[in-house]
Every structure is written in C-alpha cells, then in structure tokens.
Amino acid sequence: MKALKLTGVIILLFWPGYLMLFAQQVANPGKALEQYIRLGLKNNLALQEKQFDLQKSHLALREARSFYLPTISFQSDYNLAKGGRSIDLPLGDLLNSAYASLNKLTASSDFKMVQNQQFALMQPVFQDTRIQTNVSLVNQEIRYFNLIRKEAITEKQAAVNVYKRELIKDIQVAYYHYLLAQQLIGIYKNAGELLQDNIRYTEVLIRNGRALKSSLLKVQVQLSSNAALLSEAENKSKTAAAYFNFLINAPLDASIVTDAGFYQTSDLAANDNLKENRFGREEISLVQSLTRQSALLVRKERAAWLPQVGAFFNAGIQGRTYKMNSDHAYLFGGVQLKWTIYNGSKTSSRAKQAATDFQMLQVQLIETTRQIELETINKKLELNSALAKLTASKSNQLLALEIYRETQLRYRQGQALSIELLDAFTQLINSRLEFETNQTEILIKQAEVERATASYIFPNT
C-alpha cells in the first residue's frame, strides 16, 4: 500500500503534464512581465539620465534658434578722465587783431579780447546711457548651427531608444532567471520529499532484514546534498530578485509577482521566423544621425568664408550729466558687414577635420550594419539550437522518469541495490533541471532575437 502511495506521489510530481504546469511561469510570464517592463521604462535611473540628455538637446535647439532674434540690452558708461591729448584753438590770435580794429573804428570797447583755447579729447566727466539692439541679418553659420542642433535631437532620441531596447531585454532575462530559480527551488523541495520517503521505506527494509544500514546512510547523504543545493537555489533566487528590482528601480527586497500561462513549444518555434528588421535598429538611426551632423558641420565650417551682415541701433543720452532733453538724447544705428578674408588657415583646417569625421562615420555606418546582420543570424541560430535541446531534454525527462519508476519497484522487491536507486534518482532530478534550464534558455534567446531584430514594440508607458 505504501509503495502504491509513493508511486502515486512520483507520478504526480514528474508526470509530463504536471511538468508543463510547473513550467507555466517560466514559459509564458503573461501580463506581469509587461507591467514590469512599463515600470522599468518609467523608473530606471540610467534611462532617466538618457532622457535628461534628450531634454538638454531640445533646450540647445531653442538656444540655437534664439540667434536669429535681436538682442536688446541696457548699457551705461560713466567715465572720469584726466590728462591725455588735447586740441589747441588759437581764437585770440585769429580774432583779437580784428576786434582791436573794430574798437578803434567805433571808438568803443565793445569788442572784448579773447584768449586762445585748449580742449581735452577725453572729457573729465562723461556718461553714455543707452538701449542697444543687435540683430544678425545674414549668417550661414547660424543656419547650419540650428540644423546641427535639430539633428542632435534625433541622435539623442535614438540613443534613448537603444537603451530602452537593451533595458527591456535585461528585464526579460532577469525575470526569466528569477522564475528559473523559483523552479529549481521547487525541484529541490520535491526531491527532498522523495528522499524522505525513501529514508522511511529503507528503514522499514532494514527492520525487516532486507537492507543494510549503509543503504540508509547513502540516502541521508543524498538528502544532505539536496539541502545544500536547495539553499544555493534560494540564494540565487534572492540575487536574481535583487537584480531585477534594481533594473526597475524598486526596493531590492521587493516581492516579484508572476503570472501563469500554458507553455507551448510550437509557439516558441514560430519565433524563429521573426522578420529581420535591421533597418529599424536604433543603432543604425543613431549612426545615420551622427553622419548627417558631421556633414552639416562640414558646411558650417566652410560657411565661415561667407560674408556676415548684421544691424544695430542705439537710443540713449550722453553728456556730462544725466539729463533727458534734446541736447543729450541721441539715436544711432547702422549695418555691419564682416567678411573674413584670411585667418591663418584656421577655417580650412577645421573644415578638413570635419570632412575626415564625416568619412569615418560613413565607414562606421557600414560596420554597424554588418555587425547587426551578424548578430541577427547568430541569435536566430542560437534560438534554433535551444529549441533542439528542449526537445531532447523533454524526451530524456520521460526516459529518466520511467527508469526511476522501474528501479524503485525493483529496489522494493530486493532486486536492485540502493546505489542503483540513487543513480536513477540523480538522473531524474538532473533531467528535470535540464528541462527547466533549456526552457528558460529558449525564452532568453527569444528576447535576444527580439533585441537583434528590433521587433519588440515599445509599450505605452
């Protein structure tokens, strides 16, 4: 009766249909993983840094556009001076002889003699208070600078999307590792229950004189080893959970919610037919944007040879005192033309450097495209290999179960040694571990294929 009960426990624990139920969480994480991905895209700290960098690019474009607008400033100068150059005006030498003749003719002294005058070029006290307006009318460097800033936004957005895809893959892989650790804990706990049953049955055999005490010791050693493996699996589960929570910026000891769903190998096999979408990879967009920026920079450096036209207008008061009247108020404006004719080949050197960077980025674009093609091929082949390994481990698991059942019956009938039972038990546990590991490996490879082909659609956060 006890043998039938134990056999029922084994069938319940290791029957293939029940194995599928145990694999539900690993194989089809369901909605919980999608919610965690949304949470990670919202809270991940490194992603927030990338998004702040994108915001800076938008602000830089706003700054670049402001160069087209006039600059209005209030300026006031108050100067004190002493000495310096002066202008001599010989008024006395010019007028006094004439004045003397007039006084003689008129018999009067109406015409007073004057002194020669001297005026300092620098006024002892002078103030100039004004509102100054400057505006650029023609400047090709500003135009290309704006285009570069605008293209930089595309670059930063592509960089954000690159990190998003990598983060999504990391969250998926970390989630699968955590679920695998949970599955391993379940396997080792179930194995411990089987070993406890074997210990109880072996004790009965020893009391009936049908087994030696060494058989009991061997099972106890196996039980002790299983307890150590269970402890190791629990520690791995905690480590996996801490890393997963780190990715989504949650408390490291926060519990992780899992969903249940039925695992279908055929569904995973269909993933090998994922359409290649290498032109949709954000890395390509990133390098293309850098290439366009480099081309614009070449034009910007060459535009330094072109003339620049600007205008200015001042309105204010000047004089020795601050008086608002017609004698002190003034308006002053004009148009400025600047045309750099020679600057020691600085402009041409910068243009050549920018052209070299442009050529280098063109080569980098080709290299990046080829790397993505190679990565896509490798990841798809790895997924195919994982599917083949899963099919083999599924068959091995069924065979190991059958071998264990037969060995257990023979052991209870006294036709098999305890070492044979332990060996069959070890094969059964190892086949179960291999099955769970291969099943998780498929999901990891699937996430990597999605990453390589950029086929995963970003969820709405």
PDB file of C-alpha atoms in Angstrom, residues 199-460:
ATOM      1  CA  ILE A 199      14.504   7.042   4.010  1.00  0.00           C
ATOM      2  CA  ARG A 200      11.289   5.890   5.658  1.00  0.00           C
ATOM      3  CA  TYR A 201      10.946   2.932   3.284  1.00  0.00           C
ATOM      4  CA  THR A 202      14.621   1.983   3.679  1.00  0.00           C
ATOM      5  CA  GLU A 203      14.197   1.978   7.465  1.00  0.00           C
ATOM      6  CA  VAL A 204      11.349  -0.481   7.034  1.00  0.00           C
ATOM      7  CA  LEU A 205      13.553  -2.680   4.846  1.00  0.00           C
ATOM      8  CA  ILE A 206      16.343  -2.569   7.453  1.00  0.00           C
ATOM      9  CA  ARG A 207      13.967  -3.611  10.247  1.00  0.00           C
ATOM     10  CA  ASN A 208      12.772  -6.492   8.077  1.00  0.00           C
ATOM     11  CA  GLY A 209      16.359  -7.526   7.363  1.00  0.00           C
ATOM     12  CA  ARG A 210      16.080  -6.842   3.657  1.00  0.00           C
ATOM     13  CA  ALA A 211      18.577  -3.943   3.513  1.00  0.00           C
ATOM     14  CA  LEU A 212      21.820  -2.862   5.142  1.00  0.00           C
ATOM     15  CA  LYS A 213      22.297   0.244   7.245  1.00  0.00           C
ATOM     16  CA  SER A 214      24.722   1.591   4.638  1.00  0.00           C
ATOM     17  CA  SER A 215      21.766   1.952   2.243  1.00  0.00           C
ATOM     18  CA  LEU A 216      20.133   4.320   4.724  1.00  0.00           C
ATOM     19  CA  LEU A 217      23.351   6.301   5.117  1.00  0.00           C
ATOM     20  CA  LYS A 218      23.642   6.762   1.360  1.00  0.00           C
ATOM     21  CA  VAL A 219      20.124   8.195   1.141  1.00  0.00           C
ATOM     22  CA  GLN A 220      20.838  10.518   4.080  1.00  0.00           C
ATOM     23  CA  VAL A 221      23.992  11.760   2.338  1.00  0.00           C
ATOM     24  CA  GLN A 222      21.916  12.418  -0.768  1.00  0.00           C
ATOM     25  CA  LEU A 223      19.359  14.267   1.358  1.00  0.00           C
ATOM     26  CA  SER A 224      22.098  16.444   2.866  1.00  0.00           C
ATOM     27  CA  SER A 225      23.489  17.275  -0.592  1.00  0.00           C
ATOM     28  CA  ASN A 226      19.994  18.133  -1.794  1.00  0.00           C
ATOM     29  CA  ALA A 227      19.539  20.506   1.162  1.00  0.00           C
ATOM     30  CA  ALA A 228      22.760  22.304   0.196  1.00  0.00           C
ATOM     31  CA  LEU A 229      21.562  22.630  -3.409  1.00  0.00           C
ATOM     32  CA  LEU A 230      18.218  23.939  -2.166  1.00  0.00           C
ATOM     33  CA  SER A 231      19.996  26.591  -0.091  1.00  0.00           C
ATOM     34  CA  GLU A 232      22.099  27.573  -3.106  1.00  0.00           C
ATOM     35  CA  ALA A 233      18.987  27.871  -5.277  1.00  0.00           C
ATOM     36  CA  GLU A 234      17.300  30.060  -2.670  1.00  0.00           C
ATOM     37  CA  ASN A 235      20.332  32.356  -2.590  1.00  0.00           C
ATOM     38  CA  LYS A 236      20.321  32.549  -6.398  1.00  0.00           C
ATOM     39  CA  SER A 237      16.636  33.435  -6.274  1.00  0.00           C
ATOM     40  CA  LYS A 238      17.345  36.305  -3.889  1.00  0.00           C
ATOM     41  CA  THR A 239      20.206  37.556  -6.056  1.00  0.00           C
ATOM     42  CA  ALA A 240      18.087  37.360  -9.213  1.00  0.00           C
ATOM     43  CA  ALA A 241      15.218  39.173  -7.483  1.00  0.00           C
ATOM     44  CA  ALA A 242      17.559  41.943  -6.245  1.00  0.00           C
ATOM     45  CA  TYR A 243      18.990  42.500  -9.738  1.00  0.00           C
ATOM     46  CA  PHE A 244      15.515  42.504 -11.284  1.00  0.00           C
ATOM     47  CA  ASN A 245      14.299  45.083  -8.753  1.00  0.00           C
ATOM     48  CA  PHE A 246      17.412  47.137  -9.423  1.00  0.00           C
ATOM     49  CA  LEU A 247      16.542  47.320 -13.129  1.00  0.00           C
ATOM     50  CA  ILE A 248      13.026  48.606 -12.435  1.00  0.00           C
ATOM     51  CA  ASN A 249      14.250  50.882  -9.614  1.00  0.00           C
ATOM     52  CA  ALA A 250      12.231  49.079  -6.948  1.00  0.00           C
ATOM     53  CA  PRO A 251      13.369  48.173  -3.404  1.00  0.00           C
ATOM     54  CA  LEU A 252      15.887  45.350  -3.781  1.00  0.00           C
ATOM     55  CA  ASP A 253      13.938  43.094  -1.414  1.00  0.00           C
ATOM     56  CA  ALA A 254      10.547  43.752  -3.032  1.00  0.00           C
ATOM     57  CA  SER A 255       8.500  40.666  -3.877  1.00  0.00           C
ATOM     58  CA  ILE A 256       8.042  39.805  -7.562  1.00  0.00           C
ATOM     59  CA  VAL A 257       4.624  38.946  -8.962  1.00  0.00           C
ATOM     60  CA  THR A 258       4.432  36.165 -11.570  1.00  0.00           C
ATOM     61  CA  ASP A 259       1.711  35.053 -13.928  1.00  0.00           C
ATOM     62  CA  ALA A 260       0.713  31.575 -15.015  1.00  0.00           C
ATOM     63  CA  GLY A 261       0.270  30.536 -18.637  1.00  0.00           C
ATOM     64  CA  PHE A 262       0.493  27.327 -20.624  1.00  0.00           C
ATOM     65  CA  TYR A 263       3.798  26.653 -22.365  1.00  0.00           C
ATOM     66  CA  GLN A 264       3.695  25.530 -25.985  1.00  0.00           C
ATOM     67  CA  THR A 265       6.920  24.519 -27.719  1.00  0.00           C
ATOM     68  CA  SER A 266       5.339  25.094 -31.125  1.00  0.00           C
ATOM     69  CA  ASP A 267       4.692  28.713 -30.226  1.00  0.00           C
ATOM     70  CA  LEU A 268       8.357  29.226 -29.450  1.00  0.00           C
ATOM     71  CA  ALA A 269       9.384  27.538 -32.684  1.00  0.00           C
ATOM     72  CA  ALA A 270       7.420  30.150 -34.604  1.00  0.00           C
ATOM     73  CA  ASN A 271       9.630  32.846 -33.096  1.00  0.00           C
ATOM     74  CA  ASP A 272      12.475  31.673 -35.317  1.00  0.00           C
ATOM     75  CA  ASN A 273      10.591  33.190 -38.226  1.00  0.00           C
ATOM     76  CA  LEU A 274      10.728  36.694 -36.800  1.00  0.00           C
ATOM     77  CA  LYS A 275      11.189  39.135 -39.629  1.00  0.00           C
ATOM     78  CA  GLU A 276      14.555  40.792 -39.804  1.00  0.00           C
ATOM     79  CA  ASN A 277      14.211  44.498 -39.199  1.00  0.00           C
ATOM     80  CA  ARG A 278      17.808  45.686 -39.213  1.00  0.00           C
ATOM     81  CA  PHE A 279      16.898  48.990 -40.819  1.00  0.00           C
ATOM     82  CA  GLY A 280      14.678  49.615 -37.816  1.00  0.00           C
ATOM     83  CA  ARG A 281      17.512  49.193 -35.329  1.00  0.00           C
ATOM     84  CA  GLU A 282      18.068  52.389 -33.403  1.00  0.00           C
ATOM     85  CA  GLU A 283      21.840  51.914 -33.634  1.00  0.00           C
ATOM     86  CA  ILE A 284      21.554  52.481 -37.401  1.00  0.00           C
ATOM     87  CA  SER A 285      19.463  55.609 -36.856  1.00  0.00           C
ATOM     88  CA  LEU A 286      21.999  56.804 -34.285  1.00  0.00           C
ATOM     89  CA  VAL A 287      24.987  56.495 -36.617  1.00  0.00           C
ATOM     90  CA  GLN A 288      22.990  57.955 -39.529  1.00  0.00           C
ATOM     91  CA  SER A 289      22.140  60.974 -37.395  1.00  0.00           C
ATOM     92  CA  LEU A 290      25.787  61.419 -36.408  1.00  0.00           C
ATOM     93  CA  THR A 291      26.727  61.216 -40.090  1.00  0.00           C
ATOM     94  CA  ARG A 292      24.225  63.926 -41.012  1.00  0.00           C
ATOM     95  CA  GLN A 293      25.503  66.116 -38.177  1.00  0.00           C
ATOM     96  CA  SER A 294      29.046  65.660 -39.433  1.00  0.00           C
ATOM     97  CA  ALA A 295      28.014  66.662 -42.981  1.00  0.00           C
ATOM     98  CA  LEU A 296      26.306  69.771 -41.607  1.00  0.00           C
ATOM     99  CA  LEU A 297      29.393  70.602 -39.563  1.00  0.00           C
ATOM    100  CA  VAL A 298      31.494  70.500 -42.737  1.00  0.00           C
ATOM    101  CA  ARG A 299      29.135  73.035 -44.339  1.00  0.00           C
ATOM    102  CA  LYS A 300      29.153  75.162 -41.192  1.00  0.00           C
ATOM    103  CA  GLU A 301      32.951  75.367 -41.151  1.00  0.00           C
ATOM    104  CA  ARG A 302      33.048  76.255 -44.847  1.00  0.00           C
ATOM    105  CA  ALA A 303      30.365  78.901 -44.287  1.00  0.00           C
ATOM    106  CA  ALA A 304      32.880  80.840 -42.192  1.00  0.00           C
ATOM    107  CA  TRP A 305      34.291  82.159 -45.503  1.00  0.00           C
ATOM    108  CA  LEU A 306      30.939  83.738 -46.400  1.00  0.00           C
ATOM    109  CA  PRO A 307      30.151  87.361 -45.508  1.00  0.00           C
ATOM    110  CA  GLN A 308      28.043  88.125 -42.448  1.00  0.00           C
ATOM    111  CA  VAL A 309      25.657  91.040 -42.240  1.00  0.00           C
ATOM    112  CA  GLY A 310      24.224  92.483 -39.034  1.00  0.00           C
ATOM    113  CA  ALA A 311      22.447  95.620 -37.890  1.00  0.00           C
ATOM    114  CA  PHE A 312      22.491  97.654 -34.692  1.00  0.00           C
ATOM    115  CA  PHE A 313      20.504 100.525 -33.227  1.00  0.00           C
ATOM    116  CA  ASN A 314      21.218 102.593 -30.104  1.00  0.00           C
ATOM    117  CA  ALA A 315      18.915 105.030 -28.317  1.00  0.00           C
ATOM    118  CA  GLY A 316      20.087 106.899 -25.235  1.00  0.00           C
ATOM    119  CA  ILE A 317      21.550 110.014 -23.630  1.00  0.00           C
ATOM    120  CA  GLN A 318      25.114 111.187 -23.239  1.00  0.00           C
ATOM    121  CA  GLY A 319      26.935 114.140 -21.780  1.00  0.00           C
ATOM    122  CA  ARG A 320      28.401 115.330 -18.516  1.00  0.00           C
ATOM    123  CA  THR A 321      25.116 114.957 -16.655  1.00  0.00           C
ATOM    124  CA  TYR A 322      22.049 112.691 -16.795  1.00  0.00           C
ATOM    125  CA  LYS A 323      19.520 114.937 -18.486  1.00  0.00           C
ATOM    126  CA  MET A 324      16.618 113.840 -20.640  1.00  0.00           C
ATOM    127  CA  ASN A 325      16.461 116.649 -23.210  1.00  0.00           C
ATOM    128  CA  SER A 326      17.180 117.238 -26.870  1.00  0.00           C
ATOM    129  CA  ASP A 327      20.764 118.266 -26.160  1.00  0.00           C
ATOM    130  CA  HIS A 328      21.624 114.961 -24.513  1.00  0.00           C
ATOM    131  CA  ALA A 329      19.365 112.421 -26.271  1.00  0.00           C
ATOM    132  CA  TYR A 330      20.585 110.661 -29.406  1.00  0.00           C
ATOM    133  CA  LEU A 331      19.744 107.886 -31.867  1.00  0.00           C
ATOM    134  CA  PHE A 332      22.439 105.897 -33.588  1.00  0.00           C
ATOM    135  CA  GLY A 333      22.226 102.875 -35.896  1.00  0.00           C
ATOM    136  CA  GLY A 334      23.804 101.149 -38.811  1.00  0.00           C
ATOM    137  CA  VAL A 335      24.562  97.980 -40.757  1.00  0.00           C
ATOM    138  CA  GLN A 336      27.725  95.944 -40.292  1.00  0.00           C
ATOM    139  CA  LEU A 337      29.437  93.739 -42.866  1.00  0.00           C
ATOM    140  CA  LYS A 338      32.028  91.195 -41.807  1.00  0.00           C
ATOM    141  CA  TRP A 339      33.900  89.101 -44.338  1.00  0.00           C
ATOM    142  CA  THR A 340      36.849  87.028 -43.165  1.00  0.00           C
ATOM    143  CA  ILE A 341      39.484  87.064 -45.892  1.00  0.00           C
ATOM    144  CA  TYR A 342      42.344  85.353 -44.076  1.00  0.00           C
ATOM    145  CA  ASN A 343      42.639  83.799 -40.627  1.00  0.00           C
ATOM    146  CA  GLY A 344      45.771  81.710 -40.886  1.00  0.00           C
ATOM    147  CA  SER A 345      44.018  78.635 -42.441  1.00  0.00           C
ATOM    148  CA  LYS A 346      42.043  78.054 -39.265  1.00  0.00           C
ATOM    149  CA  THR A 347      38.769  77.733 -41.148  1.00  0.00           C
ATOM    150  CA  SER A 348      40.139  75.366 -43.794  1.00  0.00           C
ATOM    151  CA  SER A 349      41.781  73.169 -41.133  1.00  0.00           C
ATOM    152  CA  ARG A 350      38.531  72.867 -39.192  1.00  0.00           C
ATOM    153  CA  ALA A 351      36.647  72.076 -42.406  1.00  0.00           C
ATOM    154  CA  LYS A 352      39.132  69.310 -43.268  1.00  0.00           C
ATOM    155  CA  GLN A 353      38.823  67.835 -39.779  1.00  0.00           C
ATOM    156  CA  ALA A 354      35.026  67.810 -40.088  1.00  0.00           C
ATOM    157  CA  ALA A 355      35.265  66.163 -43.514  1.00  0.00           C
ATOM    158  CA  THR A 356      37.515  63.442 -42.055  1.00  0.00           C
ATOM    159  CA  ASP A 357      34.998  62.802 -39.266  1.00  0.00           C
ATOM    160  CA  PHE A 358      32.262  62.508 -41.890  1.00  0.00           C
ATOM    161  CA  GLN A 359      34.198  59.853 -43.805  1.00  0.00           C
ATOM    162  CA  MET A 360      34.913  57.955 -40.593  1.00  0.00           C
ATOM    163  CA  LEU A 361      31.209  57.918 -39.682  1.00  0.00           C
ATOM    164  CA  GLN A 362      30.320  56.610 -43.124  1.00  0.00           C
ATOM    165  CA  VAL A 363      32.636  53.652 -42.526  1.00  0.00           C
ATOM    166  CA  GLN A 364      31.180  53.209 -39.035  1.00  0.00           C
ATOM    167  CA  LEU A 365      27.665  53.080 -40.513  1.00  0.00           C
ATOM    168  CA  ILE A 366      28.658  50.219 -42.828  1.00  0.00           C
ATOM    169  CA  GLU A 367      30.396  48.405 -39.970  1.00  0.00           C
ATOM    170  CA  THR A 368      27.400  48.795 -37.642  1.00  0.00           C
ATOM    171  CA  THR A 369      25.039  47.461 -40.306  1.00  0.00           C
ATOM    172  CA  ARG A 370      27.208  44.388 -40.859  1.00  0.00           C
ATOM    173  CA  GLN A 371      27.511  43.775 -37.117  1.00  0.00           C
ATOM    174  CA  ILE A 372      23.741  43.859 -36.745  1.00  0.00           C
ATOM    175  CA  GLU A 373      23.340  41.408 -39.630  1.00  0.00           C
ATOM    176  CA  LEU A 374      25.831  39.039 -37.992  1.00  0.00           C
ATOM    177  CA  GLU A 375      24.203  39.397 -34.575  1.00  0.00           C
ATOM    178  CA  THR A 376      20.761  38.631 -36.020  1.00  0.00           C
ATOM    179  CA  ILE A 377      21.984  35.460 -37.746  1.00  0.00           C
ATOM    180  CA  ASN A 378      23.780  34.230 -34.604  1.00  0.00           C
ATOM    181  CA  LYS A 379      20.831  34.865 -32.292  1.00  0.00           C
ATOM    182  CA  LYS A 380      18.406  33.047 -34.593  1.00  0.00           C
ATOM    183  CA  LEU A 381      20.744  30.064 -34.836  1.00  0.00           C
ATOM    184  CA  GLU A 382      21.128  30.030 -31.048  1.00  0.00           C
ATOM    185  CA  LEU A 383      17.331  30.011 -30.707  1.00  0.00           C
ATOM    186  CA  ASN A 384      17.127  27.014 -33.076  1.00  0.00           C
ATOM    187  CA  SER A 385      19.751  25.196 -31.016  1.00  0.00           C
ATOM    188  CA  ALA A 386      17.851  25.927 -27.806  1.00  0.00           C
ATOM    189  CA  LEU A 387      14.661  24.503 -29.335  1.00  0.00           C
ATOM    190  CA  ALA A 388      16.502  21.315 -30.310  1.00  0.00           C
ATOM    191  CA  LYS A 389      17.952  20.985 -26.811  1.00  0.00           C
ATOM    192  CA  LEU A 390      14.499  21.425 -25.272  1.00  0.00           C
ATOM    193  CA  THR A 391      13.049  18.658 -27.422  1.00  0.00           C
ATOM    194  CA  ALA A 392      15.886  16.333 -26.391  1.00  0.00           C
ATOM    195  CA  SER A 393      15.596  17.204 -22.694  1.00  0.00           C
ATOM    196  CA  LYS A 394      11.851  16.563 -22.802  1.00  0.00           C
ATOM    197  CA  SER A 395      12.469  13.037 -24.103  1.00  0.00           C
ATOM    198  CA  ASN A 396      15.283  12.482 -21.615  1.00  0.00           C
ATOM    199  CA  GLN A 397      12.984  13.531 -18.807  1.00  0.00           C
ATOM    200  CA  LEU A 398      10.354  10.952 -19.746  1.00  0.00           C
ATOM    201  CA  LEU A 399      13.006   8.229 -20.017  1.00  0.00           C
ATOM    202  CA  ALA A 400      14.527   9.189 -16.660  1.00  0.00           C
ATOM    203  CA  LEU A 401      11.081   9.025 -15.049  1.00  0.00           C
ATOM    204  CA  GLU A 402      10.465   5.551 -16.431  1.00  0.00           C
ATOM    205  CA  ILE A 403      13.919   4.347 -15.353  1.00  0.00           C
ATOM    206  CA  TYR A 404      13.371   5.673 -11.841  1.00  0.00           C
ATOM    207  CA  ARG A 405       9.961   4.027 -11.505  1.00  0.00           C
ATOM    208  CA  GLU A 406      11.319   0.622 -12.604  1.00  0.00           C
ATOM    209  CA  THR A 407      14.402   0.896 -10.389  1.00  0.00           C
ATOM    210  CA  GLN A 408      12.282   1.874  -7.408  1.00  0.00           C
ATOM    211  CA  LEU A 409       9.994  -1.161  -7.848  1.00  0.00           C
ATOM    212  CA  ARG A 410      12.972  -3.490  -8.188  1.00  0.00           C
ATOM    213  CA  TYR A 411      14.582  -1.928  -5.103  1.00  0.00           C
ATOM    214  CA  ARG A 412      11.484  -2.567  -3.020  1.00  0.00           C
ATOM    215  CA  GLN A 413      11.403  -6.116  -4.275  1.00  0.00           C
ATOM    216  CA  GLY A 414      15.043  -6.590  -3.285  1.00  0.00           C
ATOM    217  CA  GLN A 415      16.203  -6.881  -6.891  1.00  0.00           C
ATOM    218  CA  ALA A 416      18.156  -3.580  -7.055  1.00  0.00           C
ATOM    219  CA  LEU A 417      20.827  -2.036  -4.901  1.00  0.00           C
ATOM    220  CA  SER A 418      20.380   1.310  -3.150  1.00  0.00           C
ATOM    221  CA  ILE A 419      23.144   2.812  -5.298  1.00  0.00           C
ATOM    222  CA  GLU A 420      21.091   1.986  -8.389  1.00  0.00           C
ATOM    223  CA  LEU A 421      18.088   3.768  -6.912  1.00  0.00           C
ATOM    224  CA  LEU A 422      20.172   6.823  -6.041  1.00  0.00           C
ATOM    225  CA  ASP A 423      21.678   6.861  -9.507  1.00  0.00           C
ATOM    226  CA  ALA A 424      18.222   6.711 -11.103  1.00  0.00           C
ATOM    227  CA  PHE A 425      17.059   9.432  -8.732  1.00  0.00           C
ATOM    228  CA  THR A 426      20.009  11.646  -9.688  1.00  0.00           C
ATOM    229  CA  GLN A 427      19.279  11.159 -13.382  1.00  0.00           C
ATOM    230  CA  LEU A 428      15.640  12.060 -12.795  1.00  0.00           C
ATOM    231  CA  ILE A 429      16.492  15.274 -10.939  1.00  0.00           C
ATOM    232  CA  ASN A 430      19.166  16.227 -13.465  1.00  0.00           C
ATOM    233  CA  SER A 431      16.775  15.685 -16.371  1.00  0.00           C
ATOM    234  CA  ARG A 432      14.225  17.896 -14.664  1.00  0.00           C
ATOM    235  CA  LEU A 433      16.825  20.592 -14.066  1.00  0.00           C
ATOM    236  CA  GLU A 434      17.996  20.331 -17.676  1.00  0.00           C
ATOM    237  CA  PHE A 435      14.427  20.642 -18.941  1.00  0.00           C
ATOM    238  CA  GLU A 436      13.738  23.777 -16.882  1.00  0.00           C
ATOM    239  CA  THR A 437      17.085  25.312 -17.830  1.00  0.00           C
ATOM    240  CA  ASN A 438      16.579  24.644 -21.549  1.00  0.00           C
ATOM    241  CA  GLN A 439      13.063  26.009 -21.369  1.00  0.00           C
ATOM    242  CA  THR A 440      14.323  29.233 -19.809  1.00  0.00           C
ATOM    243  CA  GLU A 441      17.160  29.367 -22.323  1.00  0.00           C
ATOM    244  CA  ILE A 442      14.603  29.469 -25.127  1.00  0.00           C
ATOM    245  CA  LEU A 443      12.910  32.495 -23.597  1.00  0.00           C
ATOM    246  CA  ILE A 444      16.248  34.227 -23.149  1.00  0.00           C
ATOM    247  CA  LYS A 445      17.201  33.541 -26.768  1.00  0.00           C
ATOM    248  CA  GLN A 446      13.797  34.747 -27.866  1.00  0.00           C
ATOM    249  CA  ALA A 447      14.368  38.038 -26.030  1.00  0.00           C
ATOM    250  CA  GLU A 448      17.793  38.317 -27.667  1.00  0.00           C
ATOM    251  CA  VAL A 449      16.304  37.717 -31.135  1.00  0.00           C
ATOM    252  CA  GLU A 450      13.731  40.426 -30.445  1.00  0.00           C
ATOM    253  CA  ARG A 451      16.578  42.710 -29.433  1.00  0.00           C
ATOM    254  CA  ALA A 452      18.658  41.867 -32.503  1.00  0.00           C
ATOM    255  CA  THR A 453      15.780  42.354 -34.947  1.00  0.00           C
ATOM    256  CA  ALA A 454      14.231  45.351 -33.125  1.00  0.00           C
ATOM    257  CA  SER A 455      10.927  43.537 -33.424  1.00  0.00           C
ATOM    258  CA  TYR A 456       9.692  44.249 -29.894  1.00  0.00           C
ATOM    259  CA  ILE A 457       7.093  47.026 -29.890  1.00  0.00           C
ATOM    260  CA  PHE A 458       7.642  49.542 -27.120  1.00  0.00           C
ATOM    261  CA  PRO A 459       4.718  49.516 -24.666  1.00  0.00           C
ATOM    262  CA  ASN A 460       2.906  52.701 -23.809  1.00  0.00           C
TER     263      ASN A 460
END
